[in-house]
Coordinates of C-alpha atoms in Angstrom, one line a residue:
Chain A
M11 CA 51.6 -12.3 -20.9
H12 CA 55.3 -11.5 -21.3
N13 CA 55.9 -14.8 -23.2
E14 CA 53.1 -14.0 -25.6
V15 CA 54.4 -10.5 -26.2
A16 CA 57.9 -11.8 -26.9
S17 CA 56.7 -14.4 -29.3
F18 CA 54.4 -11.8 -31.0
L19 CA 57.4 -9.5 -31.4
N20 CA 59.6 -12.2 -32.8
S21 CA 57.1 -13.1 -35.4
S22 CA 56.1 -9.6 -36.4
V23 CA 59.5 -7.7 -36.2
S24 CA 62.3 -9.7 -37.7
G25 CA 65.6 -9.4 -35.8
S26 CA 64.0 -8.0 -32.7
Q27 CA 65.4 -10.9 -30.6
A28 CA 62.7 -10.5 -28.0
T29 CA 63.1 -12.6 -24.8
A30 CA 60.9 -12.5 -21.8
V31 CA 62.5 -12.5 -18.4
I32 CA 59.9 -13.9 -16.0
A33 CA 60.7 -12.8 -12.4
E34 CA 59.5 -14.6 -9.3
L35 CA 59.6 -11.4 -7.3
G36 CA 58.5 -8.0 -8.7
D37 CA 57.8 -7.4 -12.4
S38 CA 58.7 -9.4 -15.4
T39 CA 60.3 -7.7 -18.4
V40 CA 60.8 -8.2 -22.1
F41 CA 64.2 -7.5 -23.6
V42 CA 64.5 -6.5 -27.2
D43 CA 67.4 -5.6 -29.5
S44 CA 68.3 -1.9 -29.4
S45 CA 68.4 -1.4 -33.1
K46 CA 64.8 -2.5 -33.6
I47 CA 63.2 -0.4 -30.9
L48 CA 61.2 1.9 -33.2
E49 CA 59.7 -1.1 -35.1
V50 CA 59.0 -2.9 -31.8
C51 CA 57.2 0.1 -30.3
K52 CA 55.2 0.6 -33.5
A53 CA 54.2 -3.0 -33.4
L54 CA 53.1 -2.9 -29.8
R55 CA 51.2 0.4 -30.3
H56 CA 49.2 -0.8 -33.3
S57 CA 48.3 -4.4 -32.4
Q58 CA 46.0 -6.4 -30.3
W59 CA 48.0 -5.3 -27.2
D60 CA 47.2 -1.6 -27.9
F61 CA 49.7 0.1 -25.7
N62 CA 48.3 3.5 -26.1
V63 CA 50.2 5.3 -23.3
L64 CA 54.0 5.6 -22.8
Q65 CA 54.6 6.1 -19.1
V66 CA 58.3 6.3 -18.7
I67 CA 61.6 6.1 -20.6
T68 CA 64.4 5.7 -18.2
G69 CA 67.7 4.1 -17.8
C70 CA 69.8 2.2 -15.3
D71 CA 73.6 2.2 -15.3
Y72 CA 75.5 -1.0 -14.8
P73 CA 79.3 -1.5 -14.9
D74 CA 79.2 -2.9 -18.5
R75 CA 76.0 -1.6 -20.0
I76 CA 73.1 0.8 -19.8
E77 CA 69.6 -0.6 -19.7
V78 CA 66.9 1.6 -21.0
S79 CA 63.4 0.8 -19.9
Y80 CA 60.3 1.8 -21.8
I81 CA 57.3 1.4 -19.5
L82 CA 54.1 1.1 -21.6
A83 CA 50.6 0.9 -20.5
S84 CA 47.3 0.2 -22.1
F85 CA 44.4 2.2 -20.7
T86 CA 41.9 0.4 -22.9
Q87 CA 42.8 -3.2 -21.8
N88 CA 44.4 -2.3 -18.5
H89 CA 47.8 -3.9 -18.6
E90 CA 51.4 -2.7 -18.5
L91 CA 54.7 -3.8 -19.8
I92 CA 58.3 -3.0 -19.0
L93 CA 60.2 -3.2 -22.3
K94 CA 64.0 -3.1 -21.9
T95 CA 67.0 -2.8 -24.2
K96 CA 70.7 -3.0 -23.5
L97 CA 73.2 -0.4 -24.8
P98 CA 77.0 0.0 -24.5
R99 CA 78.2 2.6 -22.0
T100 CA 80.2 4.4 -24.7
N101 CA 78.2 6.3 -27.3
P102 CA 74.8 4.8 -26.5
E103 CA 72.3 5.4 -29.3
L104 CA 68.7 4.7 -29.8
E105 CA 66.0 5.5 -32.3
S106 CA 63.5 8.1 -31.0
V107 CA 59.9 7.1 -30.6
V108 CA 58.4 10.6 -30.6
S109 CA 56.6 9.7 -33.8
I110 CA 54.6 7.1 -31.9
W111 CA 53.9 8.8 -28.6
K112 CA 54.4 12.5 -28.1
A113 CA 55.0 11.8 -24.4
A114 CA 58.4 10.4 -25.5
N115 CA 59.7 14.0 -26.2
F116 CA 60.3 15.0 -22.6
Q117 CA 61.1 11.5 -21.4
E118 CA 63.9 11.0 -24.0
R119 CA 65.3 14.4 -23.1
E120 CA 65.4 13.4 -19.5
C121 CA 67.1 10.1 -20.3
Y122 CA 69.6 12.0 -22.5
D123 CA 70.2 14.5 -19.7
M124 CA 70.8 11.9 -17.0
F125 CA 72.4 9.0 -18.9
G126 CA 73.8 10.5 -22.1
V127 CA 71.7 8.2 -24.3
V128 CA 71.5 9.9 -27.7
F129 CA 68.1 9.6 -29.4
K130 CA 68.3 9.8 -33.1
N131 CA 65.7 11.8 -35.0
H132 CA 64.5 13.5 -31.8
P133 CA 63.0 16.9 -32.7
D134 CA 64.7 18.8 -29.9
L135 CA 67.3 16.9 -28.0
R136 CA 68.6 19.2 -25.3
R137 CA 69.2 18.9 -21.6
I138 CA 66.0 19.4 -19.7
L139 CA 66.7 19.4 -16.0
C140 CA 70.4 20.3 -15.8
P141 CA 71.6 23.6 -17.4
D142 CA 72.7 23.4 -21.0
D143 CA 76.4 23.7 -20.2
W144 CA 76.4 21.0 -17.5
Q145 CA 79.2 18.4 -17.9
G146 CA 78.7 14.7 -17.3
F147 CA 75.6 12.7 -16.9
P148 CA 74.5 12.7 -13.2
L149 CA 72.7 9.4 -12.9
R150 CA 75.6 7.3 -14.2
K151 CA 77.3 5.5 -11.3
D152 CA 80.8 6.9 -12.1
Y153 CA 79.6 10.5 -12.2
V154 CA 81.7 12.9 -10.2
V155 CA 80.3 16.4 -9.3
Q156 CA 82.3 19.0 -11.1
E157 CA 84.4 21.2 -8.9
K158 CA 83.7 24.5 -10.7
Y159 CA 80.6 25.6 -12.6
L160 CA 80.8 29.0 -14.3
D161 CA 83.6 30.1 -12.0
M162 CA 81.6 29.2 -8.9
T163 CA 82.9 26.6 -6.6
V164 CA 80.4 23.7 -6.2
N165 CA 79.9 22.7 -2.6
P166 CA 82.4 25.1 -0.9
A167 CA 83.6 23.5 2.4
H168 CA 82.5 26.4 4.6
K169 CA 78.9 26.3 3.3
I170 CA 78.1 22.6 3.8
N171 CA 75.4 22.4 6.5
S172 CA 76.6 25.6 8.1
G173 CA 72.9 26.7 8.3
D174 CA 72.0 23.6 10.4
F175 CA 75.1 24.0 12.5
F176 CA 74.3 27.6 13.5
F177 CA 70.7 26.9 14.0
Y178 CA 71.3 24.1 16.5
K179 CA 74.0 26.1 18.2
E180 CA 71.5 29.0 18.7
I181 CA 68.8 26.6 20.0
Q182 CA 71.3 25.1 22.4
Q183 CA 72.2 28.5 23.8
K184 CA 68.5 29.6 24.1
M185 CA 66.9 26.4 25.4
G186 CA 69.6 24.4 26.9
D187 CA 68.3 21.1 25.6
P188 CA 67.5 21.1 21.9
K189 CA 65.5 17.9 22.3
K190 CA 62.8 19.7 24.1
V191 CA 61.0 21.4 21.2
T192 CA 57.7 23.3 21.3
F193 CA 54.6 21.2 22.0
S194 CA 52.1 23.8 20.9
W195 CA 50.2 21.2 18.8
K196 CA 49.4 19.1 21.8
G197 CA 47.4 21.9 23.4
S198 CA 44.0 23.0 22.3
G199 CA 45.0 25.6 19.7
D200 CA 47.3 27.6 22.0
D201 CA 50.3 28.4 19.9
T202 CA 52.3 30.5 22.3
E203 CA 53.0 27.8 24.9
T204 CA 56.5 26.4 24.8
A205 CA 58.3 23.9 26.9
E206 CA 60.8 25.5 29.2
A207 CA 64.0 23.7 29.9
Chain B
M1328 CA 59.7 20.6 -33.2
E1329 CA 57.8 23.4 -35.0
Y1330 CA 55.5 25.0 -32.6
F1331 CA 54.4 27.8 -34.9
L1332 CA 50.8 28.6 -35.8
D1333 CA 49.4 27.8 -39.2
I1334 CA 49.1 31.3 -40.6
N1335 CA 46.9 31.4 -43.7
K1336 CA 47.5 33.8 -46.5
E1337 CA 45.3 36.6 -45.5
Q1338 CA 46.9 36.8 -42.1
E1339 CA 50.3 36.5 -43.7
Q1340 CA 50.1 40.0 -44.9
L1341 CA 49.1 41.3 -41.5
K1342 CA 51.9 39.4 -39.8
T1343 CA 53.9 41.4 -37.4
N1344 CA 57.1 40.7 -35.6
L1345 CA 56.9 38.1 -32.9
M1346 CA 58.0 39.3 -29.5
T1347 CA 59.8 36.9 -27.1
M1348 CA 58.8 37.1 -23.5
N1349 CA 59.7 35.0 -20.5
M1350 CA 56.9 34.0 -18.3
G1351 CA 58.6 33.1 -15.1
P1352 CA 60.7 31.7 -13.3
Q1353 CA 59.4 34.2 -10.8
H1354 CA 55.8 34.6 -11.9
P1355 CA 52.8 34.0 -9.7
A1356 CA 50.8 32.2 -12.4
T1357 CA 53.4 29.5 -13.0
H1358 CA 52.9 28.1 -9.5
G1359 CA 56.6 27.8 -8.7
V1360 CA 59.8 28.2 -10.7
L1361 CA 58.7 27.3 -14.2
R1362 CA 59.9 29.4 -17.0
V1363 CA 57.8 29.4 -20.2
E1364 CA 59.5 31.2 -23.1
I1365 CA 56.6 32.5 -25.1
K1366 CA 56.7 34.2 -28.5
T1367 CA 53.7 36.5 -28.8
D1368 CA 52.0 37.8 -31.8
S1369 CA 50.4 40.9 -30.2
E1370 CA 48.3 39.3 -27.5
V1371 CA 48.2 35.8 -28.9
V1372 CA 50.7 33.1 -28.0
A1373 CA 52.4 31.8 -31.1
Q1374 CA 54.9 29.5 -29.5
A1375 CA 55.5 28.3 -25.9
I1376 CA 58.6 26.5 -24.8
P1377 CA 58.8 25.3 -21.1
H1378 CA 62.2 25.5 -19.5
L1379 CA 62.4 23.2 -16.4
G1380 CA 65.0 22.5 -13.9
Y1381 CA 65.0 25.5 -11.6
L1382 CA 64.1 23.2 -8.7
H1383 CA 66.1 20.2 -9.8
R1384 CA 67.8 18.6 -6.8
C1385 CA 68.5 15.2 -8.4
M1386 CA 66.5 13.3 -5.8
E1387 CA 67.0 10.1 -7.7
K1388 CA 70.7 10.3 -7.2
H1389 CA 70.3 11.1 -3.5
C1390 CA 68.1 8.1 -3.1
E1391 CA 70.8 5.8 -4.3
H1392 CA 72.9 6.8 -1.3
L1393 CA 70.2 6.3 1.3
D1394 CA 68.8 3.2 2.9
F1395 CA 65.2 2.2 2.1
R1396 CA 63.8 4.0 5.1
G1397 CA 65.8 7.2 4.5
V1398 CA 64.2 7.7 1.1
I1399 CA 60.7 8.4 2.6
P1400 CA 61.4 12.0 3.6
F1401 CA 62.8 12.7 0.1
C1402 CA 59.5 11.5 -1.3
D1403 CA 57.7 14.2 0.7
R1404 CA 59.9 16.8 -0.8
M1405 CA 59.0 15.9 -4.4
D1406 CA 55.4 16.8 -4.3
Y1407 CA 55.2 18.9 -1.2
L1408 CA 51.5 19.5 -1.5
A1409 CA 50.6 15.8 -1.5
A1410 CA 53.3 14.4 0.7
M1411 CA 51.2 11.7 2.2
N1412 CA 50.3 10.2 -1.2
M1413 CA 53.9 10.3 -2.3
E1414 CA 55.0 8.4 0.9
W1415 CA 52.3 5.9 0.5
G1416 CA 53.3 5.1 -3.1
Y1417 CA 56.9 4.5 -2.1
C1418 CA 56.0 2.4 0.9
L1419 CA 53.7 0.2 -1.2
T1420 CA 56.4 -0.4 -3.7
V1421 CA 59.0 -1.5 -1.1
E1422 CA 56.4 -3.5 0.9
K1423 CA 55.5 -5.4 -2.2
L1424 CA 59.1 -6.5 -2.7
L1425 CA 59.4 -7.3 1.0
G1426 CA 56.1 -9.1 1.2
T1427 CA 55.2 -7.1 4.3
E1428 CA 51.7 -7.4 5.8
V1429 CA 50.3 -4.1 6.8
P1430 CA 47.8 -4.2 9.8
V1431 CA 44.2 -3.3 9.0
R1432 CA 44.2 -0.3 11.3
A1433 CA 47.3 1.1 9.6
Q1434 CA 45.7 0.6 6.2
Y1435 CA 42.6 2.6 7.4
I1436 CA 44.8 5.4 8.7
R1437 CA 46.7 5.5 5.5
T1438 CA 43.5 5.8 3.5
I1439 CA 42.3 8.5 5.8
V1440 CA 45.4 10.6 5.6
A1441 CA 45.8 10.1 1.8
E1442 CA 42.2 11.2 1.1
M1443 CA 42.5 14.1 3.5
Q1444 CA 45.7 15.1 1.7
R1445 CA 43.9 14.8 -1.6
I1446 CA 41.2 17.2 -0.3
A1447 CA 43.9 19.6 0.9
S1448 CA 45.7 19.5 -2.5
H1449 CA 42.5 20.1 -4.4
L1450 CA 41.6 22.9 -2.1
M1451 CA 45.0 24.4 -2.8
F1452 CA 44.2 24.1 -6.5
F1453 CA 40.8 25.7 -6.0
G1454 CA 42.2 28.7 -4.2
T1455 CA 45.2 29.4 -6.4
Y1456 CA 43.3 28.8 -9.6
A1457 CA 40.8 31.4 -8.6
I1458 CA 43.7 33.8 -7.9
D1459 CA 45.0 33.1 -11.4
L1460 CA 41.7 34.2 -12.8
G1461 CA 41.5 37.3 -10.7
A1462 CA 39.3 36.2 -7.8
F1463 CA 41.0 36.5 -4.4
T1464 CA 38.4 35.5 -1.9
P1465 CA 38.1 31.8 -2.7
F1466 CA 41.7 31.4 -1.7
L1467 CA 40.9 32.5 1.8
Y1468 CA 38.0 30.1 2.0
A1469 CA 40.1 27.2 0.7
F1470 CA 42.9 27.9 3.2
Q1471 CA 40.5 28.0 6.1
D1472 CA 39.4 24.5 5.4
R1473 CA 42.9 23.3 4.5
E1474 CA 44.0 24.5 7.9
F1475 CA 41.9 21.9 9.7
I1476 CA 43.6 19.1 7.7
L1477 CA 47.1 20.5 8.4
R1478 CA 46.2 20.7 12.1
I1479 CA 45.2 17.0 12.2
F1480 CA 48.4 16.1 10.3
E1481 CA 50.4 18.2 12.7
E1482 CA 49.0 16.3 15.6
L1483 CA 49.6 13.0 13.9
S1484 CA 53.1 13.5 12.6
G1485 CA 54.4 16.7 14.2
A1486 CA 54.8 18.5 10.9
R1487 CA 52.5 20.7 8.8
L1488 CA 53.9 20.1 5.3
L1489 CA 56.5 17.3 5.1
Y1490 CA 55.4 14.5 7.3
N1491 CA 57.5 11.3 7.2
Y1492 CA 54.4 9.7 8.7
I1493 CA 53.8 6.6 6.6
W1494 CA 56.5 4.1 7.3
L1495 CA 57.4 0.8 5.9
G1496 CA 54.9 -1.7 7.4
G1497 CA 52.4 0.9 8.6
V1498 CA 52.3 4.4 10.0
W1499 CA 54.4 6.0 12.6
N1500 CA 51.8 7.2 15.1
D1501 CA 48.3 6.1 16.0
I1502 CA 45.2 8.2 15.6
N1503 CA 43.0 8.7 18.6
D1504 CA 39.2 8.8 19.0
D1505 CA 39.1 12.5 19.6
Q1506 CA 40.8 13.1 16.3
L1507 CA 38.4 10.7 14.5
Q1508 CA 35.5 12.5 16.1
R1509 CA 36.8 15.8 14.9
I1510 CA 37.3 14.5 11.4
S1511 CA 33.8 13.1 11.4
N1512 CA 32.4 16.5 12.4
W1513 CA 34.5 18.3 9.9
I1514 CA 33.3 16.1 7.0
E1515 CA 29.7 17.3 7.5
E1516 CA 30.9 21.0 7.6
M1517 CA 33.1 20.5 4.6
E1518 CA 30.4 19.0 2.5
E1519 CA 28.2 22.0 3.1
S1520 CA 30.9 24.6 2.6
M1521 CA 32.2 22.9 -0.5
K1522 CA 28.8 23.1 -2.1
K1523 CA 28.8 26.8 -1.3
Y1524 CA 32.3 27.4 -2.7
H1525 CA 31.4 25.6 -5.9
A1526 CA 28.3 27.8 -6.3
L1527 CA 30.4 30.8 -5.6
V1528 CA 33.2 30.0 -8.1
G1529 CA 32.3 27.2 -10.5
E1530 CA 28.8 28.6 -11.4
N1531 CA 30.0 32.2 -11.6
K1532 CA 29.4 33.8 -15.0
I1533 CA 32.9 35.4 -15.2
F1534 CA 34.6 32.2 -14.2
I1535 CA 32.7 30.2 -16.8
E1536 CA 33.6 32.8 -19.5
R1537 CA 37.2 32.5 -18.6
T1538 CA 37.5 28.7 -18.5
A1539 CA 34.9 27.1 -20.7
N1540 CA 36.2 26.2 -24.2
V1541 CA 39.7 27.3 -23.1
G1542 CA 42.8 25.0 -23.2
V1543 CA 40.9 22.1 -24.6
I1544 CA 42.7 18.7 -24.3
D1545 CA 40.9 16.1 -26.2
K1546 CA 41.0 12.3 -25.6
E1547 CA 43.6 11.5 -28.2
M1548 CA 45.9 14.2 -27.1
A1549 CA 45.6 13.2 -23.5
F1550 CA 46.6 9.6 -24.4
D1551 CA 49.3 10.7 -26.7
Y1552 CA 51.0 12.7 -24.1
G1553 CA 50.3 10.2 -21.4
A1554 CA 48.2 12.5 -19.3
T1555 CA 46.8 11.0 -16.1
G1556 CA 44.7 11.9 -13.1
P1557 CA 42.2 14.8 -13.2
V1558 CA 43.6 16.0 -16.6
L1559 CA 42.8 12.6 -18.2
R1560 CA 39.4 12.4 -16.4
G1561 CA 38.7 16.0 -17.5
S1562 CA 39.1 14.9 -21.0
G1563 CA 36.2 12.4 -20.6
V1564 CA 38.1 9.2 -19.9
D1565 CA 36.8 7.1 -17.1
W1566 CA 40.1 6.1 -15.6
D1567 CA 41.0 6.1 -11.9
L1568 CA 43.7 3.8 -10.6
R1569 CA 41.7 3.5 -7.3
K1570 CA 39.0 1.8 -9.4
T1571 CA 40.9 0.2 -12.3
R1572 CA 43.9 -1.2 -10.5
P1573 CA 43.0 -1.0 -6.8
Y1574 CA 45.7 -0.8 -4.2
G1575 CA 45.5 -0.5 -0.5
M1576 CA 41.8 -0.9 0.6
Y1577 CA 40.1 0.9 -2.2
E1578 CA 38.3 -2.2 -3.4
K1579 CA 36.2 -2.0 -0.3
F1580 CA 34.9 1.5 -0.7
D1581 CA 32.0 2.7 -2.6
F1582 CA 32.7 5.9 -4.6
N1583 CA 32.4 7.2 -8.1
T1584 CA 34.9 8.4 -10.6
V1585 CA 34.3 12.0 -11.6
V1586 CA 34.6 12.5 -15.4
G1587 CA 34.4 15.7 -17.3
K1588 CA 31.2 16.0 -19.4
G1589 CA 31.7 19.3 -21.1
E1590 CA 28.9 20.9 -19.2
K1591 CA 29.8 24.5 -19.8
G1592 CA 31.8 24.1 -23.0
R1593 CA 33.7 21.3 -24.8
V1594 CA 34.9 18.2 -23.1
G1595 CA 38.4 18.6 -21.8
D1596 CA 38.4 22.4 -21.3
C1597 CA 39.7 24.2 -18.2
W1598 CA 36.2 24.2 -16.6
D1599 CA 36.0 20.4 -16.8
R1600 CA 39.3 19.9 -15.1
Y1601 CA 38.2 22.3 -12.4
Y1602 CA 34.9 20.4 -12.1
V1603 CA 36.7 17.0 -11.8
R1604 CA 38.9 18.3 -8.9
V1605 CA 36.1 19.9 -7.0
F1606 CA 33.8 17.0 -7.2
E1607 CA 36.6 14.6 -6.3
I1608 CA 36.5 16.3 -3.0
F1609 CA 33.0 15.0 -2.4
E1610 CA 34.1 11.5 -3.4
S1611 CA 37.0 11.7 -1.0
L1612 CA 34.6 12.7 1.7
K1613 CA 32.5 9.7 0.9
I1614 CA 35.6 7.4 1.3
L1615 CA 36.5 9.1 4.6
R1616 CA 33.1 8.5 6.0
Q1617 CA 33.3 4.8 5.2
C1618 CA 36.8 4.7 6.7
L1619 CA 35.5 6.2 10.0
E1620 CA 32.8 3.6 10.1
G1621 CA 35.1 0.7 9.4
I1622 CA 38.2 1.5 11.4
E1623 CA 39.0 -1.1 14.0
A1624 CA 41.4 -1.3 16.9
G1625 CA 44.8 -3.0 16.5
P1626 CA 48.5 -2.3 15.9
V1627 CA 49.5 0.4 13.5
I1628 CA 52.8 -1.0 12.3
G1629 CA 53.6 -4.4 11.1
K1630 CA 56.8 -6.4 11.4
V1631 CA 59.7 -5.1 9.3
S1632 CA 63.2 -6.1 10.0
K1633 CA 65.5 -3.4 11.2
I1634 CA 67.7 -3.5 8.1
V1635 CA 65.6 -3.5 5.0
K1636 CA 67.2 -5.7 2.3
P1637 CA 64.9 -6.7 -0.5
A1638 CA 66.1 -9.4 -2.9
P1639 CA 67.3 -8.4 -6.3
A1640 CA 64.3 -7.5 -8.3
E1641 CA 62.6 -4.8 -10.4
I1642 CA 59.2 -3.3 -9.8
F1643 CA 57.0 -0.6 -11.2
L1644 CA 54.0 0.5 -9.2
R1645 CA 51.5 3.2 -9.9
T1646 CA 49.3 5.0 -7.4
E1647 CA 46.7 7.7 -7.9
C1648 CA 48.0 11.0 -6.5
P1649 CA 45.9 14.2 -6.5
R1650 CA 47.8 15.5 -9.5
G1651 CA 47.8 12.2 -11.5
E1652 CA 49.5 8.9 -11.5
L1653 CA 52.7 8.5 -9.6
G1654 CA 54.9 5.6 -10.4
Y1655 CA 58.0 4.3 -8.6
H1656 CA 60.3 2.2 -10.7
L1657 CA 62.6 0.5 -8.2
I1658 CA 65.6 -1.7 -9.1
T1659 CA 67.3 -3.4 -6.2
D1660 CA 70.5 -5.5 -6.1
G1661 CA 70.2 -7.1 -2.8
S1662 CA 72.0 -4.4 -0.8
K1663 CA 70.4 -2.1 1.7
K1664 CA 70.2 0.8 -0.7
P1665 CA 68.1 1.1 -3.8
Y1666 CA 70.2 0.5 -6.9
R1667 CA 68.0 2.8 -8.9
L1668 CA 64.8 4.6 -8.1
K1669 CA 62.9 6.4 -10.9
V1670 CA 60.0 8.5 -10.0
K1671 CA 57.4 8.8 -12.7
S1672 CA 55.9 12.2 -12.1
S1673 CA 52.6 13.1 -13.6
C1674 CA 53.3 16.9 -13.6
F1675 CA 56.4 16.3 -15.7
T1676 CA 54.2 14.7 -18.4
H1677 CA 51.6 17.4 -18.1
V1678 CA 54.1 20.2 -18.6
S1679 CA 55.1 18.6 -21.9
M1680 CA 51.7 19.4 -23.2
L1681 CA 52.2 23.2 -22.8
P1682 CA 53.8 23.6 -26.3
D1683 CA 50.7 22.0 -27.8
I1684 CA 48.1 23.9 -25.7
G1685 CA 49.7 27.3 -25.9
P1686 CA 49.7 28.4 -29.6
G1687 CA 46.7 30.3 -30.6
Q1688 CA 45.6 31.3 -27.1
L1689 CA 45.5 34.7 -25.5
I1690 CA 48.2 35.1 -22.9
A1691 CA 45.5 35.4 -20.2
D1692 CA 44.0 32.1 -21.4
F1693 CA 47.4 30.5 -21.3
V1694 CA 47.6 31.4 -17.7
A1695 CA 44.3 29.7 -17.1
S1696 CA 45.5 26.6 -19.0
I1697 CA 48.7 26.4 -16.9
G1698 CA 46.7 26.8 -13.7
S1699 CA 44.2 24.1 -14.7
I1700 CA 46.7 21.3 -15.2
D1701 CA 47.8 22.0 -11.6
I1702 CA 51.5 21.5 -11.6
V1703 CA 53.9 21.4 -8.6
L1704 CA 57.4 22.2 -9.7
G1705 CA 58.9 20.1 -6.9
E1706 CA 57.5 17.1 -8.6
V1707 CA 58.3 18.2 -12.2
D1708 CA 62.0 18.8 -11.4
R1709 CA 62.5 16.3 -8.6

């Protein structure tokens, strides 16, 4: 199917440079040129393939590139396709596909939030999961957690896992052996019974 | 995007100032920490903008630093009301890459726990949705029955909410005959009581008035936004991954897809989504009954090497969760950690419909609409 999609795209969208990557293990993909993504999506939506649902727009960060995946599905003909495109790591830009599927709105916002891919002509391109004033793009591989956010220290040393630490210390003092936990669920509904050390 | 109402000329003269209100993040009707910024024209919603991220833990980043087995507990914590289904989806994805054979008994147990989890999740919806609409008693009924399921899960896995029960290659712990017998007794009770509950709530005049013809999502809109699961089926589309792209053992079982028919109002209204969920409980009970008949003795976990190292590949796999389709997009690079794991959450997609459903509704109806799409914020924000 992927080879047919690629040849269909090459014939209907000039300059799309579609190539099918057939995988022995896992799912095969179709790569297209990033500048033609809007035309490619339009062609796939309104053609014999009828990809009427956009499932996911997401990225993956590599040392030299960002790969953005569009996972499309057809609920009428029951097939799915991973459409991929390569972008440079500095100033990645893509055309928005909100005009084709409204589902792209939130998906593109998430992709922008996590990878910094700018979608041109998006109606409302803001961060969606992180706060508006967050710095950096968390799912990039070279992301470093900021030290201070709004004058608050992120991950202060005295707070890391202190809850767990005190919890187990308390249990140790109370029960002697923390590995012996309550076994109330083994009994017949008696919740009060606990294993004594 | 312009979310404003089309206000015709007559109304233009009567137009008053819009008032901005924040619904949430601490609001019982938003089922978690969702904030919806609504602009109201008296009691009518003119614009609704959802603000997400209050529960964002960047699970996908965490998963890149864990080995393949360590990811499973994180899947629990995404959709904490359907933890079994979340685990199953992830395990199926990795098993497909590894080519692991899952023993038959383990597959039966997985189906049993997943279907019981689906019932628990739909019962949760049933109870909380009634609370949204002002009826408190159904909540207590629903929790009474949900308690049995949690008890069984507690015996199986040791935990009541976040299980880490389904492992790569099978399940962690075997189920015994006593538990199977209790489940089989419970199925009979549950079928009777669920009929009673539906008569109590679904056929209630006040409930119908509040939900019929409210928050209508038609077929085109559902496809446009990529809605899945009960929301899509409520809009009259016969689509269930367990039927259309079967995974696990679902090919073997005989059950029906419940589709909204617009019995009380228009197709795709809140009542239809309620109807789909409640009647899916009966279908799940049907599957459970067939599982209990077919389950056979044998091992519960297959052979998986101690260090899981799939070959470099890419895979996207969808499973049917109680709230909709869940997809795992996994990219591996040959190491023992996932290179990238993207979780396609159905709730995230459904929340994006709120700006389209909201305008033109009364605030009380908007609450009914949010409740009817049944979101879990842990899955929305991940």
